[in-house]
Amino acid sequence: MSARLFFLSALTAAAFAGCYGDPLRDFLNASGDGGSVDGGATIDTGAADASHRPPPPDPVGGACTGLASDPPGHNATHLNATAPTPNGGDLVEGTYVLQTYFRYNEPSDATNVRDSFYFKPSTFQRARRAGTESSDALSSGTYAFPDATHVHFAASCGMPSLDAGYTATPTYVELYVAAGAGVDVMRYALQ
């Protein structure tokens, strides 16, 4: 089965949308408005090799997620160039950890960010920590692919809903989120 990794871009854009007047930042700082999405997507659930982590526990007892952010953190790197175009692709089920963070045509952000996602068919869990925060901002919900290169995240707790572009390969997913006059591109490596 396969699903579009489109949701990653959306998730990233939503994260930045609120706190700083930047959709991606709001999404990353996750205050959450809840919601749901009709439909959804499928994910490649082929056997994972030994290097893949076990899934986090499902949220229980009102918890938003059982996932934790992973060090090391990354600062956004400014690139005065045209951002790449999302290519879509099939999302492989598993845990993804932030690997690179580029801001195209927007100032760099000195805040160190740790960010992790866990994807399974039509649902996600996320844990993010930025700067000197003492605990993870947690979120979870559903995702769907409105077209071949975009994903819509609907959070049931944590972050606000988000629409983003995405590219997925067997080893990583990138989210493309509008940020001011530019685009933030975050690559998450499958663990």
PDB file of C-alpha atoms in Angstrom:
ATOM      1  CA  MET A   1       0.000   0.000   0.000  1.00  0.00           C
ATOM      2  CA  SER A   2       1.203   3.540  -0.508  1.00  0.00           C
ATOM      3  CA  ALA A   3       0.392   7.045   0.689  1.00  0.00           C
ATOM      4  CA  ARG A   4       1.506  10.490  -0.206  1.00  0.00           C
ATOM      5  CA  LEU A   5       4.017  12.157   2.041  1.00  0.00           C
ATOM      6  CA  PHE A   6       2.241  15.391   1.315  1.00  0.00           C
ATOM      7  CA  PHE A   7       1.223  15.647   4.947  1.00  0.00           C
ATOM      8  CA  LEU A   8       4.738  16.510   6.011  1.00  0.00           C
ATOM      9  CA  SER A   9       4.764  19.819   4.174  1.00  0.00           C
ATOM     10  CA  ALA A  10       1.379  20.689   5.544  1.00  0.00           C
ATOM     11  CA  LEU A  11       2.425  19.831   9.025  1.00  0.00           C
ATOM     12  CA  THR A  12       5.483  22.002   8.743  1.00  0.00           C
ATOM     13  CA  ALA A  13       3.539  24.961   7.328  1.00  0.00           C
ATOM     14  CA  ALA A  14       0.954  24.770  10.063  1.00  0.00           C
ATOM     15  CA  ALA A  15       3.622  24.664  12.719  1.00  0.00           C
ATOM     16  CA  PHE A  16       5.010  28.008  11.664  1.00  0.00           C
ATOM     17  CA  ALA A  17       1.645  29.686  11.083  1.00  0.00           C
ATOM     18  CA  GLY A  18       0.684  31.025  14.492  1.00  0.00           C
ATOM     19  CA  CYS A  19       3.035  32.242  17.147  1.00  0.00           C
ATOM     20  CA  TYR A  20       5.156  34.518  15.023  1.00  0.00           C
ATOM     21  CA  GLY A  21       2.750  35.355  12.223  1.00  0.00           C
ATOM     22  CA  ASP A  22       4.475  32.616  10.245  1.00  0.00           C
ATOM     23  CA  PRO A  23       2.409  29.487   9.395  1.00  0.00           C
ATOM     24  CA  LEU A  24       5.342  27.151   9.726  1.00  0.00           C
ATOM     25  CA  ARG A  25       6.363  28.540  13.116  1.00  0.00           C
ATOM     26  CA  ASP A  26       2.832  28.235  14.461  1.00  0.00           C
ATOM     27  CA  PHE A  27       2.703  24.670  13.339  1.00  0.00           C
ATOM     28  CA  LEU A  28       6.037  23.927  14.977  1.00  0.00           C
ATOM     29  CA  ASN A  29       4.962  25.631  18.191  1.00  0.00           C
ATOM     30  CA  ALA A  30       1.706  23.623  18.135  1.00  0.00           C
ATOM     31  CA  SER A  31      -1.140  25.079  20.130  1.00  0.00           C
ATOM     32  CA  GLY A  32      -3.722  22.997  18.254  1.00  0.00           C
ATOM     33  CA  ASP A  33      -7.311  23.383  17.181  1.00  0.00           C
ATOM     34  CA  GLY A  34      -8.323  19.793  16.539  1.00  0.00           C
ATOM     35  CA  GLY A  35     -10.109  18.489  13.489  1.00  0.00           C
ATOM     36  CA  SER A  36     -10.422  15.516  11.227  1.00  0.00           C
ATOM     37  CA  VAL A  37     -10.009  14.666   7.583  1.00  0.00           C
ATOM     38  CA  ASP A  38     -12.254  12.479   5.461  1.00  0.00           C
ATOM     39  CA  GLY A  39     -10.485   9.891   3.393  1.00  0.00           C
ATOM     40  CA  GLY A  40      -6.800   9.450   4.026  1.00  0.00           C
ATOM     41  CA  ALA A  41      -3.980   7.583   2.440  1.00  0.00           C
ATOM     42  CA  THR A  42      -2.182   4.323   2.654  1.00  0.00           C
ATOM     43  CA  ILE A  43       1.398   3.814   3.690  1.00  0.00           C
ATOM     44  CA  ASP A  44       3.918   1.202   2.659  1.00  0.00           C
ATOM     45  CA  THR A  45       3.929  -1.152   5.634  1.00  0.00           C
ATOM     46  CA  GLY A  46       6.518  -3.555   4.270  1.00  0.00           C
ATOM     47  CA  ALA A  47       8.804  -5.250   6.735  1.00  0.00           C
ATOM     48  CA  ALA A  48      11.218  -2.805   8.348  1.00  0.00           C
ATOM     49  CA  ASP A  49      14.851  -3.781   8.654  1.00  0.00           C
ATOM     50  CA  ALA A  50      16.599  -3.980  12.013  1.00  0.00           C
ATOM     51  CA  SER A  51      17.755  -0.350  11.824  1.00  0.00           C
ATOM     52  CA  HIS A  52      14.164   0.948  12.095  1.00  0.00           C
ATOM     53  CA  ARG A  53      12.893   1.842  15.546  1.00  0.00           C
ATOM     54  CA  PRO A  54       9.836   0.259  17.080  1.00  0.00           C
ATOM     55  CA  PRO A  55       6.740   2.463  16.907  1.00  0.00           C
ATOM     56  CA  PRO A  56       5.910   4.725  19.841  1.00  0.00           C
ATOM     57  CA  PRO A  57       3.032   3.618  22.018  1.00  0.00           C
ATOM     58  CA  ASP A  58      -0.413   4.762  20.955  1.00  0.00           C
ATOM     59  CA  PRO A  59      -1.698   7.748  22.957  1.00  0.00           C
ATOM     60  CA  VAL A  60      -3.595   6.622  26.075  1.00  0.00           C
ATOM     61  CA  GLY A  61      -5.379   8.275  28.967  1.00  0.00           C
ATOM     62  CA  GLY A  62      -5.757  11.643  27.243  1.00  0.00           C
ATOM     63  CA  ALA A  63      -2.106  11.803  26.150  1.00  0.00           C
ATOM     64  CA  CYS A  64      -1.503  13.424  22.783  1.00  0.00           C
ATOM     65  CA  THR A  65       1.338  11.102  21.716  1.00  0.00           C
ATOM     66  CA  GLY A  66       3.769   8.528  23.050  1.00  0.00           C
ATOM     67  CA  LEU A  67       6.578   9.903  20.846  1.00  0.00           C
ATOM     68  CA  ALA A  68       9.589  11.925  22.091  1.00  0.00           C
ATOM     69  CA  SER A  69      11.739  14.429  20.152  1.00  0.00           C
ATOM     70  CA  ASP A  70      15.225  13.241  19.283  1.00  0.00           C
ATOM     71  CA  PRO A  71      18.494  15.105  19.488  1.00  0.00           C
ATOM     72  CA  PRO A  72      20.489  16.458  17.862  1.00  0.00           C
ATOM     73  CA  GLY A  73      18.650  19.647  17.043  1.00  0.00           C
ATOM     74  CA  HIS A  74      19.075  21.740  13.910  1.00  0.00           C
ATOM     75  CA  ASN A  75      19.049  25.471  13.193  1.00  0.00           C
ATOM     76  CA  ALA A  76      17.398  26.777  10.028  1.00  0.00           C
ATOM     77  CA  THR A  77      19.904  27.635   7.295  1.00  0.00           C
ATOM     78  CA  HIS A  78      19.079  30.579   4.999  1.00  0.00           C
ATOM     79  CA  LEU A  79      19.395  30.005   1.252  1.00  0.00           C
ATOM     80  CA  ASN A  80      18.884  32.897  -1.154  1.00  0.00           C
ATOM     81  CA  ALA A  81      17.681  30.647  -3.959  1.00  0.00           C
ATOM     82  CA  THR A  82      14.573  29.130  -5.462  1.00  0.00           C
ATOM     83  CA  ALA A  83      13.161  26.386  -3.266  1.00  0.00           C
ATOM     84  CA  PRO A  84      12.901  22.898  -4.739  1.00  0.00           C
ATOM     85  CA  THR A  85       9.518  21.678  -5.952  1.00  0.00           C
ATOM     86  CA  PRO A  86       7.686  18.964  -3.983  1.00  0.00           C
ATOM     87  CA  ASN A  87       7.550  15.637  -5.855  1.00  0.00           C
ATOM     88  CA  GLY A  88       5.105  13.626  -3.742  1.00  0.00           C
ATOM     89  CA  GLY A  89       5.847   9.929  -3.356  1.00  0.00           C
ATOM     90  CA  ASP A  90       4.999   7.017  -1.097  1.00  0.00           C
ATOM     91  CA  LEU A  91       5.364   7.438   2.639  1.00  0.00           C
ATOM     92  CA  VAL A  92       6.971   4.512   4.461  1.00  0.00           C
ATOM     93  CA  GLU A  93       5.479   3.800   7.874  1.00  0.00           C
ATOM     94  CA  GLY A  94       7.865   4.539  10.729  1.00  0.00           C
ATOM     95  CA  THR A  95       9.618   7.126  12.881  1.00  0.00           C
ATOM     96  CA  TYR A  96      11.229  10.135  11.164  1.00  0.00           C
ATOM     97  CA  VAL A  97      13.703  12.553  12.765  1.00  0.00           C
ATOM     98  CA  LEU A  98      14.554  16.077  11.545  1.00  0.00           C
ATOM     99  CA  GLN A  99      17.784  15.913   9.536  1.00  0.00           C
ATOM    100  CA  THR A 100      18.020  19.292   7.742  1.00  0.00           C
ATOM    101  CA  TYR A 101      16.101  22.573   7.863  1.00  0.00           C
ATOM    102  CA  PHE A 102      16.425  25.173   5.088  1.00  0.00           C
ATOM    103  CA  ARG A 103      14.686  28.575   4.792  1.00  0.00           C
ATOM    104  CA  TYR A 104      14.539  29.713   1.170  1.00  0.00           C
ATOM    105  CA  ASN A 105      14.421  33.515   0.802  1.00  0.00           C
ATOM    106  CA  GLU A 106      13.667  34.084   4.484  1.00  0.00           C
ATOM    107  CA  PRO A 107      16.128  34.977   7.274  1.00  0.00           C
ATOM    108  CA  SER A 108      17.775  32.129   9.162  1.00  0.00           C
ATOM    109  CA  ASP A 109      16.390  31.211  12.528  1.00  0.00           C
ATOM    110  CA  ALA A 110      18.921  30.708  15.335  1.00  0.00           C
ATOM    111  CA  THR A 111      16.505  28.519  17.310  1.00  0.00           C
ATOM    112  CA  ASN A 112      17.704  24.937  17.660  1.00  0.00           C
ATOM    113  CA  VAL A 113      14.848  22.563  16.734  1.00  0.00           C
ATOM    114  CA  ARG A 114      14.391  18.854  17.507  1.00  0.00           C
ATOM    115  CA  ASP A 115      11.442  17.322  15.680  1.00  0.00           C
ATOM    116  CA  SER A 116      10.181  13.740  15.260  1.00  0.00           C
ATOM    117  CA  PHE A 117       7.170  12.194  13.498  1.00  0.00           C
ATOM    118  CA  TYR A 118       5.687   8.738  13.533  1.00  0.00           C
ATOM    119  CA  PHE A 119       3.487   7.839  10.573  1.00  0.00           C
ATOM    120  CA  LYS A 120       1.202   4.912  10.090  1.00  0.00           C
ATOM    121  CA  PRO A 121      -1.691   4.633   7.613  1.00  0.00           C
ATOM    122  CA  SER A 122      -3.673   7.906   7.759  1.00  0.00           C
ATOM    123  CA  THR A 123      -2.437   8.910  11.245  1.00  0.00           C
ATOM    124  CA  PHE A 124       0.582  10.709  12.695  1.00  0.00           C
ATOM    125  CA  GLN A 125       2.214  11.489  16.026  1.00  0.00           C
ATOM    126  CA  ARG A 126       4.692  14.344  16.470  1.00  0.00           C
ATOM    127  CA  ALA A 127       7.054  15.613  19.183  1.00  0.00           C
ATOM    128  CA  ARG A 128       8.937  18.902  18.787  1.00  0.00           C
ATOM    129  CA  ARG A 129      11.205  20.922  21.047  1.00  0.00           C
ATOM    130  CA  ALA A 130      12.702  24.311  20.145  1.00  0.00           C
ATOM    131  CA  GLY A 131      15.340  26.432  21.817  1.00  0.00           C
ATOM    132  CA  THR A 132      15.354  26.231  25.595  1.00  0.00           C
ATOM    133  CA  GLU A 133      11.912  24.603  25.941  1.00  0.00           C
ATOM    134  CA  SER A 134      11.997  22.119  28.816  1.00  0.00           C
ATOM    135  CA  SER A 135       9.475  19.677  27.333  1.00  0.00           C
ATOM    136  CA  ASP A 136       8.230  18.481  23.953  1.00  0.00           C
ATOM    137  CA  ALA A 137       5.255  20.066  22.179  1.00  0.00           C
ATOM    138  CA  LEU A 138       3.144  17.018  21.312  1.00  0.00           C
ATOM    139  CA  SER A 139       0.546  16.521  18.589  1.00  0.00           C
ATOM    140  CA  SER A 140      -1.309  13.735  16.821  1.00  0.00           C
ATOM    141  CA  GLY A 141      -4.137  13.328  14.346  1.00  0.00           C
ATOM    142  CA  THR A 142      -4.904  12.265  10.785  1.00  0.00           C
ATOM    143  CA  TYR A 143      -3.549  13.169   7.373  1.00  0.00           C
ATOM    144  CA  ALA A 144      -4.772  12.960   3.773  1.00  0.00           C
ATOM    145  CA  PHE A 145      -3.393  13.797   0.340  1.00  0.00           C
ATOM    146  CA  PRO A 146      -5.530  16.367  -1.563  1.00  0.00           C
ATOM    147  CA  ASP A 147      -3.273  15.906  -4.616  1.00  0.00           C
ATOM    148  CA  ALA A 148      -0.076  14.101  -5.668  1.00  0.00           C
ATOM    149  CA  THR A 149       2.369  16.563  -4.030  1.00  0.00           C
ATOM    150  CA  HIS A 150       0.511  17.955  -0.987  1.00  0.00           C
ATOM    151  CA  VAL A 151      -0.611  16.697   2.392  1.00  0.00           C
ATOM    152  CA  HIS A 152      -3.252  17.963   4.822  1.00  0.00           C
ATOM    153  CA  PHE A 153      -2.722  17.348   8.559  1.00  0.00           C
ATOM    154  CA  ALA A 154      -5.755  17.523  10.838  1.00  0.00           C
ATOM    155  CA  ALA A 155      -4.698  17.447  14.474  1.00  0.00           C
ATOM    156  CA  SER A 156      -6.891  15.988  17.186  1.00  0.00           C
ATOM    157  CA  CYS A 157      -4.549  17.508  19.778  1.00  0.00           C
ATOM    158  CA  GLY A 158      -1.532  19.802  19.757  1.00  0.00           C
ATOM    159  CA  MET A 159      -0.763  21.682  16.556  1.00  0.00           C
ATOM    160  CA  PRO A 160      -3.204  23.524  14.299  1.00  0.00           C
ATOM    161  CA  SER A 161      -4.231  21.906  11.006  1.00  0.00           C
ATOM    162  CA  LEU A 162      -1.678  22.310   8.228  1.00  0.00           C
ATOM    163  CA  ASP A 163      -1.367  22.028   4.449  1.00  0.00           C
ATOM    164  CA  ALA A 164       2.099  21.491   2.947  1.00  0.00           C
ATOM    165  CA  GLY A 165       3.944  20.191  -0.080  1.00  0.00           C
ATOM    166  CA  TYR A 166       5.975  17.010   0.335  1.00  0.00           C
ATOM    167  CA  THR A 167       8.520  14.691  -1.218  1.00  0.00           C
ATOM    168  CA  ALA A 168       8.859  11.104   0.037  1.00  0.00           C
ATOM    169  CA  THR A 169      11.492   8.469  -0.703  1.00  0.00           C
ATOM    170  CA  PRO A 170      12.123   5.099   0.959  1.00  0.00           C
ATOM    171  CA  THR A 171      14.545   6.808   3.408  1.00  0.00           C
ATOM    172  CA  TYR A 172      13.229  10.334   4.060  1.00  0.00           C
ATOM    173  CA  VAL A 173      10.361  12.782   3.732  1.00  0.00           C
ATOM    174  CA  GLU A 174      10.573  16.535   3.102  1.00  0.00           C
ATOM    175  CA  LEU A 175       7.892  19.060   4.009  1.00  0.00           C
ATOM    176  CA  TYR A 176       7.568  22.351   2.092  1.00  0.00           C
ATOM    177  CA  VAL A 177       5.845  25.093   4.074  1.00  0.00           C
ATOM    178  CA  ALA A 178       5.161  28.690   3.053  1.00  0.00           C
ATOM    179  CA  ALA A 179       7.019  31.026   5.429  1.00  0.00           C
ATOM    180  CA  GLY A 180       6.593  34.757   4.865  1.00  0.00           C
ATOM    181  CA  ALA A 181       7.870  35.493   1.352  1.00  0.00           C
ATOM    182  CA  GLY A 182       9.803  32.211   1.224  1.00  0.00           C
ATOM    183  CA  VAL A 183       9.533  28.490   1.790  1.00  0.00           C
ATOM    184  CA  ASP A 184      10.821  26.335   4.647  1.00  0.00           C
ATOM    185  CA  VAL A 185      11.993  22.861   3.616  1.00  0.00           C
ATOM    186  CA  MET A 186      12.534  20.311   6.369  1.00  0.00           C
ATOM    187  CA  ARG A 187      13.957  16.854   5.703  1.00  0.00           C
ATOM    188  CA  TYR A 188      13.112  14.036   8.124  1.00  0.00           C
ATOM    189  CA  ALA A 189      15.141  10.795   7.957  1.00  0.00           C
ATOM    190  CA  LEU A 190      13.474   7.415   8.496  1.00  0.00           C
ATOM    191  CA  GLN A 191      15.022   5.752  11.535  1.00  0.00           C
TER     192      GLN A 191
END
